[in-house]
Structures are given as structure tokens and as C-alpha cells.
mmCIF file of C-alpha atoms in Angstrom:
data_model
loop_
_atom_site.group_PDB
_atom_site.id
_atom_site.type_symbol
_atom_site.label_atom_id
_atom_site.label_comp_id
_atom_site.label_asym_id
_atom_site.label_seq_id
_atom_site.Cartn_x
_atom_site.Cartn_y
_atom_site.Cartn_z
ATOM 1 C CA MET A 1 80.788 43.437 -3.062
ATOM 2 C CA PHE A 2 77.807 45.687 -3.688
ATOM 3 C CA GLY A 3 74.491 45.795 -1.859
ATOM 4 C CA ILE A 4 72.723 47.917 0.721
ATOM 5 C CA VAL A 5 71.987 45.331 3.447
ATOM 6 C CA ARG A 6 75.409 45.105 5.080
ATOM 7 C CA PRO A 7 74.652 44.238 8.711
ATOM 8 C CA CYS A 8 77.304 45.180 11.218
ATOM 9 C CA ARG A 9 78.470 41.862 12.648
ATOM 10 C CA HIS A 10 78.496 43.381 16.128
ATOM 11 C CA ARG A 11 74.704 43.653 16.032
ATOM 12 C CA LEU A 12 74.032 40.035 15.068
ATOM 13 C CA SER A 13 73.852 37.261 17.619
ATOM 14 C CA GLU A 14 76.213 34.335 17.088
ATOM 15 C CA ALA A 15 73.411 32.192 15.637
ATOM 16 C CA LEU A 16 72.241 34.874 13.199
ATOM 17 C CA ARG A 17 75.812 35.748 12.213
ATOM 18 C CA THR A 18 76.485 32.101 11.383
ATOM 19 C CA GLU A 19 73.248 31.870 9.407
ATOM 20 C CA TRP A 20 73.969 35.072 7.474
ATOM 21 C CA MET A 21 77.457 33.855 6.546
ATOM 22 C CA ALA A 22 75.967 30.512 5.464
ATOM 23 C CA HIS A 23 73.803 32.296 2.900
ATOM 24 C CA LEU A 24 76.599 34.635 1.782
ATOM 25 C CA CYS A 25 79.091 31.802 1.269
ATOM 26 C CA GLY A 26 76.365 29.634 -0.224
ATOM 27 C CA LEU A 27 75.634 32.268 -2.875
ATOM 28 C CA CYS A 28 79.333 32.632 -3.694
ATOM 29 C CA LEU A 29 79.921 28.883 -3.987
ATOM 30 C CA THR A 30 76.742 28.329 -6.000
ATOM 31 C CA LEU A 31 77.916 30.952 -8.488
ATOM 32 C CA ARG A 32 81.230 29.115 -8.763
ATOM 33 C CA GLY A 33 79.675 25.678 -9.047
ATOM 34 C CA ASP A 34 77.004 26.588 -11.608
ATOM 35 C CA HIS A 35 78.690 29.338 -13.596
ATOM 36 C CA GLY A 36 82.440 29.169 -13.110
ATOM 37 C CA GLN A 37 85.064 30.832 -10.941
ATOM 38 C CA PHE A 38 84.775 34.271 -12.548
ATOM 39 C CA ALA A 39 81.042 34.454 -11.766
ATOM 40 C CA ARG A 40 81.865 34.716 -8.044
ATOM 41 C CA ILE A 41 82.496 38.441 -8.461
ATOM 42 C CA ALA A 42 78.709 38.786 -8.846
ATOM 43 C CA THR A 43 78.300 37.847 -5.160
ATOM 44 C CA ASN A 44 76.465 40.657 -3.392
ATOM 45 C CA TYR A 45 74.856 41.347 -0.049
ATOM 46 C CA ASP A 46 71.354 41.894 -1.420
ATOM 47 C CA GLY A 47 71.215 38.764 -3.581
ATOM 48 C CA LEU A 48 71.471 36.532 -0.537
ATOM 49 C CA LEU A 49 68.104 37.910 0.659
ATOM 50 C CA VAL A 50 66.473 35.650 -1.936
ATOM 51 C CA SER A 51 68.118 32.638 -0.315
ATOM 52 C CA VAL A 52 67.221 33.906 3.176
ATOM 53 C CA LEU A 53 63.551 34.404 2.269
ATOM 54 C CA THR A 54 63.300 30.934 0.744
ATOM 55 C CA ASP A 55 64.684 29.245 3.864
ATOM 56 C CA ALA A 56 62.597 31.470 6.153
ATOM 57 C CA GLN A 57 59.413 30.228 4.492
ATOM 58 C CA THR A 58 60.331 26.545 4.348
ATOM 59 C CA GLY A 59 61.831 26.292 7.840
ATOM 60 C CA ARG A 60 64.148 23.584 6.526
ATOM 61 C CA ALA A 61 67.425 25.499 6.714
ATOM 62 C CA ASP A 62 69.407 22.659 8.295
ATOM 63 C CA ALA A 63 68.444 20.271 5.506
ATOM 64 C CA GLY A 64 69.762 22.731 2.928
ATOM 65 C CA ARG A 65 73.312 22.975 4.286
ATOM 66 C CA ARG A 66 76.633 21.433 3.371
ATOM 67 C CA THR A 67 80.130 21.812 4.781
ATOM 68 C CA ALA A 68 82.372 23.868 2.520
ATOM 69 C CA GLY A 69 86.141 23.589 2.480
ATOM 70 C CA PRO A 70 88.601 26.223 3.730
ATOM 71 C CA CYS A 71 88.429 29.633 2.064
ATOM 72 C CA PRO A 72 90.853 32.593 2.360
ATOM 73 C CA LEU A 73 87.924 34.952 2.885
ATOM 74 C CA ARG A 74 86.896 32.906 5.932
ATOM 75 C CA GLY A 75 90.423 32.835 7.329
ATOM 76 C CA MET A 76 90.950 29.339 5.811
ATOM 77 C CA ARG A 77 88.157 27.898 7.926
ATOM 78 C CA THR A 78 85.468 25.440 6.867
ATOM 79 C CA ALA A 79 81.836 26.458 7.231
ATOM 80 C CA SER A 80 78.283 25.249 6.871
ATOM 81 C CA VAL A 81 76.859 26.969 3.780
ATOM 82 C CA ALA A 82 73.433 27.203 2.152
ATOM 83 C CA ARG A 83 72.608 25.129 -0.914
ATOM 84 C CA GLY A 84 69.510 24.175 -2.842
ATOM 85 C CA GLU A 85 66.863 26.072 -4.757
ATOM 86 C CA GLY A 86 67.081 29.264 -2.701
ATOM 87 C CA ALA A 87 70.828 29.607 -3.250
ATOM 88 C CA ARG A 88 70.465 28.807 -6.965
ATOM 89 C CA LEU A 89 67.730 31.410 -7.404
ATOM 90 C CA ALA A 90 69.898 33.932 -5.541
ATOM 91 C CA ALA A 91 72.781 33.125 -7.907
ATOM 92 C CA SER A 92 70.586 33.516 -10.991
ATOM 93 C CA VAL A 93 69.209 36.865 -9.818
ATOM 94 C CA SER A 94 72.672 38.076 -8.769
ATOM 95 C CA LEU A 95 74.133 37.368 -12.201
ATOM 96 C CA VAL A 96 71.394 39.272 -14.018
ATOM 97 C CA LEU A 97 71.521 42.226 -11.624
ATOM 98 C CA ALA A 98 75.330 42.310 -11.748
ATOM 99 C CA SER A 99 75.022 42.381 -15.524
ATOM 100 C CA ALA A 100 72.638 45.311 -15.170
ATOM 101 C CA LYS A 101 75.134 47.142 -12.959
ATOM 102 C CA VAL A 102 77.901 46.633 -15.510
ATOM 103 C CA ARG A 103 75.735 47.927 -18.360
ATOM 104 C CA ASP A 104 74.680 50.885 -16.235
ATOM 105 C CA HIS A 105 78.335 51.791 -15.609
ATOM 106 C CA ILE A 106 79.006 51.481 -19.348
ATOM 107 C CA ALA A 107 76.059 53.755 -20.195
ATOM 108 C CA ASP A 108 77.186 56.307 -17.608
ATOM 109 C CA GLY A 109 80.810 56.161 -18.718
ATOM 110 C CA ASN A 110 82.138 55.356 -15.259
ATOM 111 C CA GLY A 111 85.883 54.968 -14.772
ATOM 112 C CA MET A 112 87.742 52.759 -17.236
ATOM 113 C CA LEU A 113 84.470 51.694 -18.876
ATOM 114 C CA ARG A 114 84.346 54.975 -20.760
ATOM 115 C CA ARG A 115 87.058 53.482 -22.975
ATOM 116 C CA ARG A 116 85.543 51.674 -25.918
ATOM 117 C CA PRO A 117 87.633 48.432 -25.861
ATOM 118 C CA LEU A 118 86.968 47.865 -22.158
ATOM 119 C CA ALA A 119 83.295 48.744 -22.600
ATOM 120 C CA LEU A 120 82.966 46.169 -25.389
ATOM 121 C CA ALA A 121 84.615 43.490 -23.240
ATOM 122 C CA ALA A 122 82.437 44.337 -20.243
ATOM 123 C CA ARG A 123 79.321 44.251 -22.426
ATOM 124 C CA LYS A 124 80.271 40.767 -23.625
ATOM 125 C CA VAL A 125 80.679 39.598 -20.022
ATOM 126 C CA ALA A 126 77.297 41.107 -19.127
ATOM 127 C CA ARG A 127 75.575 39.272 -21.987
ATOM 128 C CA GLY A 128 77.158 36.009 -20.848
ATOM 129 C CA TRP A 129 75.851 36.579 -17.322
ATOM 130 C CA ASP A 130 72.368 37.245 -18.699
ATOM 131 C CA ARG A 131 72.398 33.915 -20.541
ATOM 132 C CA ALA A 132 73.809 32.040 -17.549
ATOM 133 C CA GLY A 133 71.223 33.581 -15.216
ATOM 134 C CA ALA A 134 68.444 32.658 -17.635
ATOM 135 C CA ARG A 135 69.596 29.017 -17.803
ATOM 136 C CA SER A 136 69.839 28.719 -14.034
ATOM 137 C CA GLY A 137 66.538 30.498 -13.435
ATOM 138 C CA GLY A 138 64.791 28.342 -16.027
ATOM 139 C CA THR A 139 65.575 25.172 -14.070
ATOM 140 C CA LEU A 140 63.747 26.753 -11.123
ATOM 141 C CA GLY A 141 60.737 27.920 -13.120
ATOM 142 C CA PHE A 142 61.868 31.550 -12.913
ATOM 143 C CA ASP A 143 61.842 33.568 -16.116
ATOM 144 C CA THR A 144 64.748 36.021 -15.893
ATOM 145 C CA ALA A 145 63.400 37.788 -18.993
ATOM 146 C CA VAL A 146 61.384 39.875 -16.529
ATOM 147 C CA LEU A 147 64.646 41.099 -15.005
ATOM 148 C CA VAL A 148 66.405 41.626 -18.335
ATOM 149 C CA GLU A 149 63.455 43.531 -19.805
ATOM 150 C CA ALA A 150 63.283 45.753 -16.742
ATOM 151 C CA VAL A 151 67.024 46.427 -16.916
ATOM 152 C CA ASP A 152 66.837 47.246 -20.634
ATOM 153 C CA ARG A 153 64.131 49.833 -19.958
ATOM 154 C CA GLN A 154 66.348 51.604 -17.437
ATOM 155 C CA THR A 155 68.574 53.270 -20.026
ATOM 156 C CA GLY A 156 65.610 54.669 -21.966
ATOM 157 C CA ILE A 157 63.990 55.993 -18.802
ATOM 158 C CA GLU A 158 67.208 57.727 -17.794
ATOM 159 C CA LEU A 159 67.513 59.372 -21.208
ATOM 160 C CA LEU A 160 63.987 60.803 -20.898
ATOM 161 C CA ALA A 161 64.300 61.854 -17.249
ATOM 162 C CA GLY A 162 64.805 65.524 -16.497
ATOM 163 C CA PRO A 163 64.009 68.161 -13.905
ATOM 164 C CA GLY A 164 60.623 67.408 -12.371
ATOM 165 C CA THR A 165 60.577 63.714 -13.301
ATOM 166 C CA PRO A 166 59.401 61.733 -10.248
ATOM 167 C CA LEU A 167 62.120 59.607 -8.698
ATOM 168 C CA THR A 168 59.680 56.693 -8.638
ATOM 169 C CA ALA A 169 59.598 56.749 -12.455
ATOM 170 C CA VAL A 170 63.367 56.257 -12.520
ATOM 171 C CA THR A 171 63.354 53.483 -9.916
ATOM 172 C CA GLU A 172 60.490 51.522 -11.517
ATOM 173 C CA PRO A 173 62.637 48.996 -13.473
ATOM 174 C CA THR A 174 64.601 48.080 -10.346
ATOM 175 C CA GLU A 175 61.346 47.752 -8.417
ATOM 176 C CA THR A 176 59.929 45.397 -11.048
ATOM 177 C CA ALA A 177 63.021 43.181 -11.058
ATOM 178 C CA THR A 178 63.304 42.782 -7.288
ATOM 179 C CA SER A 179 59.545 42.300 -6.951
ATOM 180 C CA ALA A 180 59.666 39.301 -9.304
ATOM 181 C CA ALA A 181 62.629 37.759 -7.466
ATOM 182 C CA PHE A 182 61.080 38.121 -4.006
ATOM 183 C CA ALA A 183 57.735 36.741 -5.179
ATOM 184 C CA HIS A 184 59.315 33.621 -6.713
ATOM 185 C CA THR A 185 60.708 32.582 -3.333
ATOM 186 C CA ALA A 186 57.097 31.864 -2.307
ATOM 187 C CA LYS A 187 56.762 29.430 -5.208
ATOM 188 C CA LEU A 188 60.013 27.665 -4.308
ATOM 189 C CA ALA A 189 58.912 27.387 -0.671
ATOM 190 C CA GLY A 190 55.490 25.999 -1.594
ATOM 191 C CA ARG A 191 53.654 28.981 -0.090
ATOM 192 C CA PRO A 192 51.789 30.637 -3.000
ATOM 193 C CA GLY A 193 49.830 32.835 -0.603
ATOM 194 C CA ASN A 194 53.051 34.687 0.236
ATOM 195 C CA ALA A 195 53.681 35.754 -3.364
ATOM 196 C CA ALA A 196 51.643 38.988 -3.296
ATOM 197 C CA PRO A 197 53.038 40.478 -0.050
ATOM 198 C CA LEU A 198 56.568 39.424 -0.980
ATOM 199 C CA ALA A 199 56.170 41.051 -4.391
ATOM 200 C CA GLU A 200 55.211 44.295 -2.644
ATOM 201 C CA ALA A 201 58.130 44.007 -0.223
ATOM 202 C CA GLY A 202 60.462 43.332 -3.155
ATOM 203 C CA ARG A 203 59.139 46.310 -5.112
ATOM 204 C CA LEU A 204 59.820 48.668 -2.217
ATOM 205 C CA PHE A 205 63.193 47.060 -1.552
ATOM 206 C CA GLY A 206 64.139 47.747 -5.174
ATOM 207 C CA ARG A 207 63.180 51.372 -4.710
ATOM 208 C CA LEU A 208 65.367 51.597 -1.615
ATOM 209 C CA ALA A 209 68.322 49.946 -3.345
ATOM 210 C CA HIS A 210 68.155 52.351 -6.286
ATOM 211 C CA LEU A 211 67.741 55.475 -4.169
ATOM 212 C CA LEU A 212 70.451 54.622 -1.656
ATOM 213 C CA ASP A 213 72.878 53.841 -4.457
ATOM 214 C CA ALA A 214 72.097 57.248 -5.939
ATOM 215 C CA VAL A 215 72.601 59.005 -2.598
ATOM 216 C CA GLU A 216 75.925 57.272 -1.887
ATOM 217 C CA ASP A 217 77.272 57.882 -5.414
ATOM 218 C CA ARG A 218 76.045 61.450 -5.798
ATOM 219 C CA ALA A 219 79.370 63.161 -5.111
ATOM 220 C CA ALA A 220 81.400 60.641 -7.141
ATOM 221 C CA ASP A 221 78.969 60.886 -10.079
ATOM 222 C CA ALA A 222 79.190 64.671 -10.009
ATOM 223 C CA ALA A 223 82.987 64.515 -10.056
ATOM 224 C CA GLU A 224 82.953 62.152 -13.056
ATOM 225 C CA GLY A 225 80.080 63.847 -14.837
ATOM 226 C CA ALA A 226 78.119 60.591 -14.623
ATOM 227 C CA TRP A 227 74.324 60.362 -14.619
ATOM 228 C CA ASN A 228 72.667 60.375 -11.213
ATOM 229 C CA PRO A 229 68.878 60.305 -10.681
ATOM 230 C CA LEU A 230 68.930 62.911 -7.898
ATOM 231 C CA THR A 231 70.908 65.366 -9.986
ATOM 232 C CA ALA A 232 69.038 64.669 -13.234
ATOM 233 C CA THR A 233 65.563 65.050 -11.750
ATOM 234 C CA GLY A 234 66.445 67.934 -9.444
ATOM 235 C CA ALA A 235 65.174 65.986 -6.431
ATOM 236 C CA GLY A 236 66.866 66.838 -3.165
ATOM 237 C CA LEU A 237 68.040 64.589 -0.391
ATOM 238 C CA ALA A 238 64.924 65.402 1.619
ATOM 239 C CA GLU A 239 62.686 63.989 -1.124
ATOM 240 C CA ALA A 240 64.862 60.889 -1.447
ATOM 241 C CA ARG A 241 64.750 60.384 2.317
ATOM 242 C CA ARG A 242 60.956 60.730 2.336
ATOM 243 C CA LEU A 243 60.631 58.020 -0.308
ATOM 244 C CA CYS A 244 63.057 55.783 1.575
ATOM 245 C CA ASP A 245 61.098 56.121 4.817
ATOM 246 C CA ASP A 246 57.918 55.431 2.868
ATOM 247 C CA ALA A 247 59.464 52.243 1.482
ATOM 248 C CA LEU A 248 60.660 51.102 4.912
ATOM 249 C CA HIS A 249 57.153 51.470 6.291
ATOM 250 C CA GLY A 250 55.643 49.617 3.344
ATOM 251 C CA ILE A 251 58.078 46.718 3.732
ATOM 252 C CA ARG A 252 57.140 46.332 7.400
ATOM 253 C CA LEU A 253 53.465 46.217 6.518
ATOM 254 C CA ALA A 254 53.986 43.752 3.650
ATOM 255 C CA LEU A 255 56.033 41.354 5.788
ATOM 256 C CA ARG A 256 53.206 41.153 8.308
ATOM 257 C CA GLU A 257 51.174 39.333 5.658
ATOM 258 C CA VAL A 258 53.880 36.731 4.972
ATOM 259 C CA GLU A 259 53.705 33.300 6.614
ATOM 260 C CA PHE A 260 57.198 32.419 7.812
ATOM 261 C CA ALA A 261 58.346 29.159 9.357
ATOM 262 C CA ASP A 262 61.583 30.630 10.747
ATOM 263 C CA PRO A 263 61.550 34.422 10.376
ATOM 264 C CA ALA A 264 64.454 35.459 12.622
ATOM 265 C CA LEU A 265 67.144 36.301 10.033
ATOM 266 C CA ALA A 266 64.746 37.649 7.387
ATOM 267 C CA HIS A 267 63.100 39.854 10.019
ATOM 268 C CA THR A 268 66.469 41.146 11.267
ATOM 269 C CA LEU A 269 67.710 42.030 7.779
ATOM 270 C CA LEU A 270 64.533 43.542 6.335
ATOM 271 C CA VAL A 271 63.039 45.223 9.407
ATOM 272 C CA HIS A 272 66.078 46.222 11.474
ATOM 273 C CA GLU A 273 69.054 46.464 9.135
ATOM 274 C CA LEU A 274 67.283 48.254 6.286
ATOM 275 C CA PRO A 275 66.597 51.399 8.370
ATOM 276 C CA ARG A 276 70.253 51.375 9.410
ATOM 277 C CA SER A 277 71.244 51.165 5.744
ATOM 278 C CA VAL A 278 69.147 54.256 5.078
ATOM 279 C CA ASP A 279 70.696 56.108 8.010
ATOM 280 C CA ARG A 280 74.168 55.089 6.862
ATOM 281 C CA ALA A 281 73.575 56.373 3.325
ATOM 282 C CA PHE A 282 72.220 59.708 4.568
ATOM 283 C CA GLY A 283 74.881 60.024 7.253
ATOM 284 C CA THR A 284 72.429 60.280 10.146
ATOM 285 C CA THR A 285 73.862 57.511 12.308
ATOM 286 C CA THR A 286 76.864 55.289 12.878
ATOM 287 C CA CYS A 287 77.391 51.953 14.609
ATOM 288 C CA ALA A 288 78.337 52.419 18.249
ATOM 289 C CA HIS A 289 81.499 50.288 17.971
ATOM 290 C CA GLN A 290 82.867 52.751 15.397
ATOM 291 C CA GLY A 291 82.433 55.738 17.704
ATOM 292 C CA GLN A 292 80.744 59.069 17.070
ATOM 293 C CA GLN A 293 80.874 60.198 13.463
ATOM 294 C CA PRO A 294 82.885 63.364 12.735
ATOM 295 C CA GLY A 295 81.092 66.551 13.526
ATOM 296 C CA GLY A 296 78.529 65.032 15.882
ATOM 297 C CA PRO A 297 75.041 63.849 15.037
ATOM 298 C CA TYR A 298 74.442 66.367 12.247
ATOM 299 C CA PRO A 299 74.784 64.530 8.901
ATOM 300 C CA PHE A 300 77.961 64.717 6.863
ATOM 301 C CA GLY A 301 79.881 66.201 9.796
ATOM 302 C CA ARG A 302 78.371 69.701 9.656
ATOM 303 C CA GLN A 303 76.718 71.535 12.500
ATOM 304 C CA PRO A 304 73.174 72.985 12.352
ATOM 305 C CA PRO A 305 72.609 76.720 12.583
ATOM 306 C CA GLN A 306 72.736 78.035 16.121
ATOM 307 C CA GLY A 307 69.471 77.391 17.941
ATOM 308 C CA GLN A 308 68.239 74.862 15.381
ATOM 309 C CA PRO A 309 67.938 71.089 16.007
ATOM 310 C CA ALA A 310 70.180 68.711 14.118
ATOM 311 C CA TYR A 311 68.731 66.921 11.121
ATOM 312 C CA GLY A 312 66.897 63.837 12.340
ATOM 313 C CA GLN A 313 66.479 65.317 15.836
ATOM 314 C CA GLY A 314 63.692 67.284 17.477
ATOM 315 C CA PRO A 315 60.025 67.709 16.581
ATOM 316 C CA LEU A 316 60.584 68.343 12.860
ATOM 317 C CA GLY A 317 63.363 65.788 12.394
ATOM 318 C CA LEU A 318 62.964 62.451 10.748
ATOM 319 C CA ASN A 319 63.290 60.683 14.113
ATOM 320 C CA GLY A 320 61.222 63.153 16.096
ATOM 321 C CA PRO A 321 57.970 62.259 17.858
ATOM 322 C CA GLN A 322 55.874 64.171 15.327
ATOM 323 C CA HIS A 323 57.321 62.416 12.309
ATOM 324 C CA PRO A 324 54.414 60.711 10.517
ATOM 325 C CA TYR A 325 56.411 57.533 9.877
ATOM 326 C CA ALA A 326 57.325 57.002 13.514
ATOM 327 C CA GLY A 327 56.370 53.529 14.747
ATOM 328 C CA ASP A 328 53.869 51.742 12.554
ATOM 329 C CA ARG A 329 51.510 54.618 11.792
ATOM 330 C CA ILE A 330 50.448 54.909 8.162
ATOM 331 C CA PRO A 331 51.811 58.104 6.568
ATOM 332 C CA PRO A 332 49.360 60.687 5.231
ATOM 333 C CA GLY A 333 48.299 59.789 1.715
ATOM 334 C CA GLY A 334 49.211 56.112 2.106
ATOM 335 C CA GLY A 335 52.506 54.301 2.199
ATOM 336 C CA ASP A 336 53.714 55.038 -1.315
ATOM 337 C CA GLY A 337 54.638 58.674 -1.603
ATOM 338 C CA GLY A 338 51.230 60.336 -1.174
ATOM 339 C CA HIS A 339 52.429 62.868 1.372
ATOM 340 C CA SER A 340 52.693 66.394 0.088
ATOM 341 C CA GLY A 341 55.332 67.632 2.481
ATOM 342 C CA GLY A 342 55.910 68.695 6.036
ATOM 343 C CA PRO A 343 55.627 72.033 7.780
ATOM 344 C CA GLY A 344 58.326 73.535 5.617
ATOM 345 C CA GLY A 345 56.367 73.171 2.376
ATOM 346 C CA SER A 346 55.979 70.698 -0.453
ATOM 347 C CA GLY A 347 58.224 67.651 -0.425
ATOM 348 C CA GLY A 348 60.327 68.620 2.611
ATOM 349 C CA TRP A 349 60.502 68.160 6.332
ATOM 350 C CA GLY A 350 60.638 71.626 7.750
ATOM 351 C CA PRO A 351 62.637 74.588 6.498
ATOM 352 C CA HIS A 352 66.059 73.086 7.212
ATOM 353 C CA LEU A 353 66.968 70.608 4.475
ATOM 354 C CA PRO A 354 69.846 68.170 4.980
ATOM 355 C CA PRO A 355 73.192 69.448 3.746
ATOM 356 C CA GLU A 356 74.890 68.027 0.720
ATOM 357 C CA PRO A 357 77.562 65.372 1.309
ATOM 358 C CA PRO A 358 81.150 66.542 1.047
ATOM 359 C CA GLY A 359 83.279 65.428 -1.855
ATOM 360 C CA ARG A 360 85.046 62.108 -1.532
ATOM 361 C CA LYS A 361 87.775 60.306 -3.395
ATOM 362 C CA PRO A 362 86.761 59.354 -6.943
ATOM 363 C CA PRO A 363 86.387 55.613 -7.574
ATOM 364 C CA ARG A 364 89.316 53.726 -9.062
ATOM 365 C CA GLY A 365 89.346 52.514 -12.614
ATOM 366 C CA LEU A 366 88.954 48.876 -13.580
ATOM 367 C CA LEU A 367 92.655 47.934 -13.737
ATOM 368 C CA ALA A 368 93.682 49.938 -10.681
ATOM 369 C CA GLY A 369 90.799 48.440 -8.721
ATOM 370 C CA CYS A 370 91.809 44.930 -9.768
ATOM 371 C CA GLY A 371 95.333 45.588 -8.505
ATOM 372 C CA VAL A 372 94.060 46.827 -5.155
ATOM 373 C CA PHE A 373 91.646 43.862 -4.965
ATOM 374 C CA LEU A 374 94.511 41.399 -5.396
ATOM 375 C CA GLY A 375 96.496 43.213 -2.722
ATOM 376 C CA LEU A 376 93.583 43.062 -0.283
ATOM 377 C CA CYS A 377 93.104 39.347 -0.940
ATOM 378 C CA CYS A 378 96.802 38.516 -0.589
ATOM 379 C CA THR A 379 97.070 40.405 2.704
ATOM 380 C CA CYS A 380 93.769 38.925 3.989
ATOM 381 C CA LYS A 381 92.454 42.412 4.742
ATOM 382 C CA MET A 382 89.105 41.551 3.160
ATOM 383 C CA CYS A 383 88.452 38.966 5.837
ATOM 384 C CA CYS A 384 90.503 40.099 8.837
ATOM 385 C CA ALA A 385 90.731 43.908 8.752
ATOM 386 C CA SER A 386 88.415 45.914 10.977
ATOM 387 C CA GLU A 387 88.061 48.388 8.117
ATOM 388 C CA TYR A 388 89.475 48.714 4.619
ATOM 389 C CA GLU A 389 88.863 50.814 1.512
ATOM 390 C CA GLY A 390 86.827 49.199 -1.252
ATOM 391 C CA PRO A 391 89.100 48.443 -4.250
ATOM 392 C CA TRP A 392 86.869 50.123 -6.820
ATOM 393 C CA SER A 393 84.329 52.282 -4.965
ATOM 394 C CA ARG A 394 86.828 53.388 -2.245
ATOM 395 C CA LYS A 395 83.991 53.172 0.256
ATOM 396 C CA SER A 396 84.709 51.999 3.781
ATOM 397 C CA ARG A 397 84.209 48.246 4.216
ATOM 398 C CA GLU A 398 84.531 45.849 7.149
ATOM 399 C CA GLY A 399 86.368 42.531 6.935
ATOM 400 C CA CYS A 400 83.882 39.685 6.485
ATOM 401 C CA CYS A 401 85.405 37.650 9.336
ATOM 402 C CA GLN A 402 85.921 40.586 11.667
ATOM 403 C CA SER A 403 84.495 40.191 15.142
ATOM 404 C CA CYS A 404 84.651 42.188 18.354
ATOM 405 C CA ASP A 405 84.357 41.294 22.017
ATOM 406 C CA GLY A 406 82.864 43.654 24.535
ATOM 407 C CA CYS A 407 81.125 45.797 21.938
ATOM 408 C CA ASP A 408 78.496 48.137 23.302
ATOM 409 C CA CYS A 409 76.188 47.683 20.298
ATOM 410 C CA CYS A 410 72.908 45.933 20.899
ATOM 411 C CA ASP A 411 72.794 42.307 19.757
ATOM 412 C CA SER A 412 69.862 41.055 17.732
ATOM 413 C CA CYS A 413 67.955 38.308 19.492
ATOM 414 C CA ASP A 414 67.025 35.129 17.681
ATOM 415 C CA CYS A 415 63.356 36.098 17.791
ATOM 416 C CA CYS A 416 62.768 39.819 17.859
ATOM 417 C CA GLU A 417 60.452 41.192 20.505
ATOM 418 C CA CYS A 418 60.583 44.880 19.732
ATOM 419 C CA CYS A 419 57.880 45.483 17.146
ATOM 420 C CA GLY A 420 55.856 42.318 16.603
ATOM 421 C CA CYS A 421 56.346 42.319 12.845
ATOM 422 C CA CYS A 422 56.140 39.147 10.802
ATOM 423 C CA ASP A 423 54.578 37.093 13.592
ATOM 424 C CA CYS A 424 58.052 36.238 14.815
ATOM 425 C CA GLY A 425 57.217 35.997 18.441
ATOM 426 C CA GLY A 426 57.158 39.671 19.434
#
């Protein structure tokens, strides 16, 4: 599955872990029920946020649950799963965005999709998902044409982008699509006053999703000769990180304006797990249960020059006390990229920029990935393994039913008390 909000299960309390799985399984089963078995491959970690936000605003999560039958990905266990308008909107959005991802891979010539027959077949599947998403969204009063139009503009923007093009110009279609999806949850929940702040949170979440995908795929795209926004625009990792931190801060501020009935899971995912997703993509942290990352705290396993602090450490680092985004302070120039750069000059944070990520295994092609996927399913590694290699991306994944006793990670409480965001009791 794709998506940037992949919370480590060791950080979620039992109640939040159960709730998160209810939305994940609910999205998967809604895709199957409304659009057929094959549509389940559009299940993704970020799409379930739409379902989470809807329930968080209504406060009627228990009423929107049903007991699902045994599933191999749950270790053949039954479970209480989400249903209703939130899950159906999440399914509609997931289909359209999965279609966009397929078309993006076709345009970039990734893997097996560079072959014309497979590209034609994948394009046909993507068009079918667009129509299915539109039908499902229409029953909920959501016009998916906003998503499709935004996705269609992406290819043209990428063709025009070059050195010096702002990254925000490239991420704009994704921002528009996620903004519309987040805002519609307010309509479904009967809280129209939440639409504007949720639209802003969705816009910034879309920016994060696009940038983190670009950062994680940079080495693989370079190996394949595929288009990547960081490479095409000449923007470095420091600029991408600055925009990501900007977006994180903006999301926190936007969520403060949202009226939630039960904010615990939404707050945990959007306020606590998003920064960890950013750190994971840039290689600046690792979950404690996985041990210290190779090479120490310096990103990508390299060591800083002698006498210099590691990236993300010390007074000029992204986590240092002088960093303008520390806590809830508003960054210079506003929360949307108005900062002109740190002590090291324009667009950077000091003279020591983060190193480039090392090369990693190229992603598998479509057929090879399908073979590996079947093997993972048949051996139950997708649900039971502590770690396995993604069938297509070859990125490290954790089994969806994996759990750990005695972990030294911090558990999320049911009602966060650490920053007072979202009026959730802190």
C-alpha cells in the first residue's frame, strides 16, 4: 500500500490501534463492496484519513461500525470495521488518487509501464477507477471532477517545470485534490464551519504527500531516468525539508480551528505521526523498537565533518532550539514558504546541507511485483512479519498485524496532553 501516514503500531495505544485498523479495513472492504475485488488494491494509508476525519467530527464512531469476517491480512480474525459515508468518501477519493498514481507512473515510464501494451491496459484501469470514484462520490454530494481536473493538470505542469521552478508550483494539483477531500468531510459530518480550516489542512497535507514521495523516490527515479520534482527543479533536500516543516506547522494551526467531537485518532495521525513521516523520509530518525539507524543520527548513515553537529542537531539543525519552526512559533514570512533562508544563505539551514541518500534497489516491474505480492500473501508475511520488502517499491514495510510487547517506544494516549492542539484535552 502507498501513503505517508504509516504509524508504527508500537506508538499507538490499544484503543487507537484498534480504531486505526477499523478505518483501514473499512476502506478496503468498502472498495470491495462498492467497486469489486480488484479495487481493493487502491487501499492506502492516506485515504483512510478522510474516514477518520469524518468520524472525528461526528463523534458517532461506534454507530458506524460492523463486524467483518475473517481476513488473511488480519491473521484470519474478525474485526470491527468502519462503514458509512466517511468510508465511502475515502473509497471514492482513494480510487481517483490511485488512478492518478497509475497515470503518473505511465507518464514517467516507470518499470513495466514503459511498455506500450501494459501502459494501455493500466490506462484503461485508471479510467475505470475515475468513473467508479465519480459515481461513488456523486452519491455523497462530492464532485470528483475537482480531483480528476487537478490530476490532469499535473502532467502539463511537470512538462513545463525546469530549474528554478518553485516546488509549490509542482505540488499545487495534489494540494487542490486533497484540500477538496478534507473539506468535504465537514459537509458529511454536518459541521460546515470546519470546511475552511480542513481545506487548508488538506492543502498542506497534499504538499507533504507530494514532497515526501519525491524525496523517497529520488534515488530510484534517478536510476530509471524517471521524472522527479526535486531533480527537475534543481531544489535540494534542504528546500524540500523547509517546505515540509512549513506544512507541518500550518496543519497544526489549521486543526486548532476545527471543532472535533472525538479528536484522539485524527490528532495522533495529523499532529504526531506526520512529523515522524517527514523524519522517516529524510532519514533523520527511526522508531526506537527498530534500534539505532546505521551510521548514527546523521541522515542516510553518513557522519558529519569533524567538529560539526549532525544534521537536525545543534543550534543550526532542524530540531535545534533556534529553529524558527520549533514549538508553535510562526515562521518568519508566515507559514507558507515566506522564509528566505537561514544563516547559511538563501533557502538553506546553515552551511551544511543534508547529504544525498545512497542508491537503493530499483523497484520491481509489474509482473515481478505481482509474483512477490502473491508470495507475501501466501506466506502471511504481510500481516505477521516484523518487516518485509514491498513487492513493487522494495521499501521496508511492517506486517499490518505485527505487535510487540515490552517496546520502549512511547505510547500515544487516548487524549493527547503534549501540545494542546485541536482542543483535545491538552
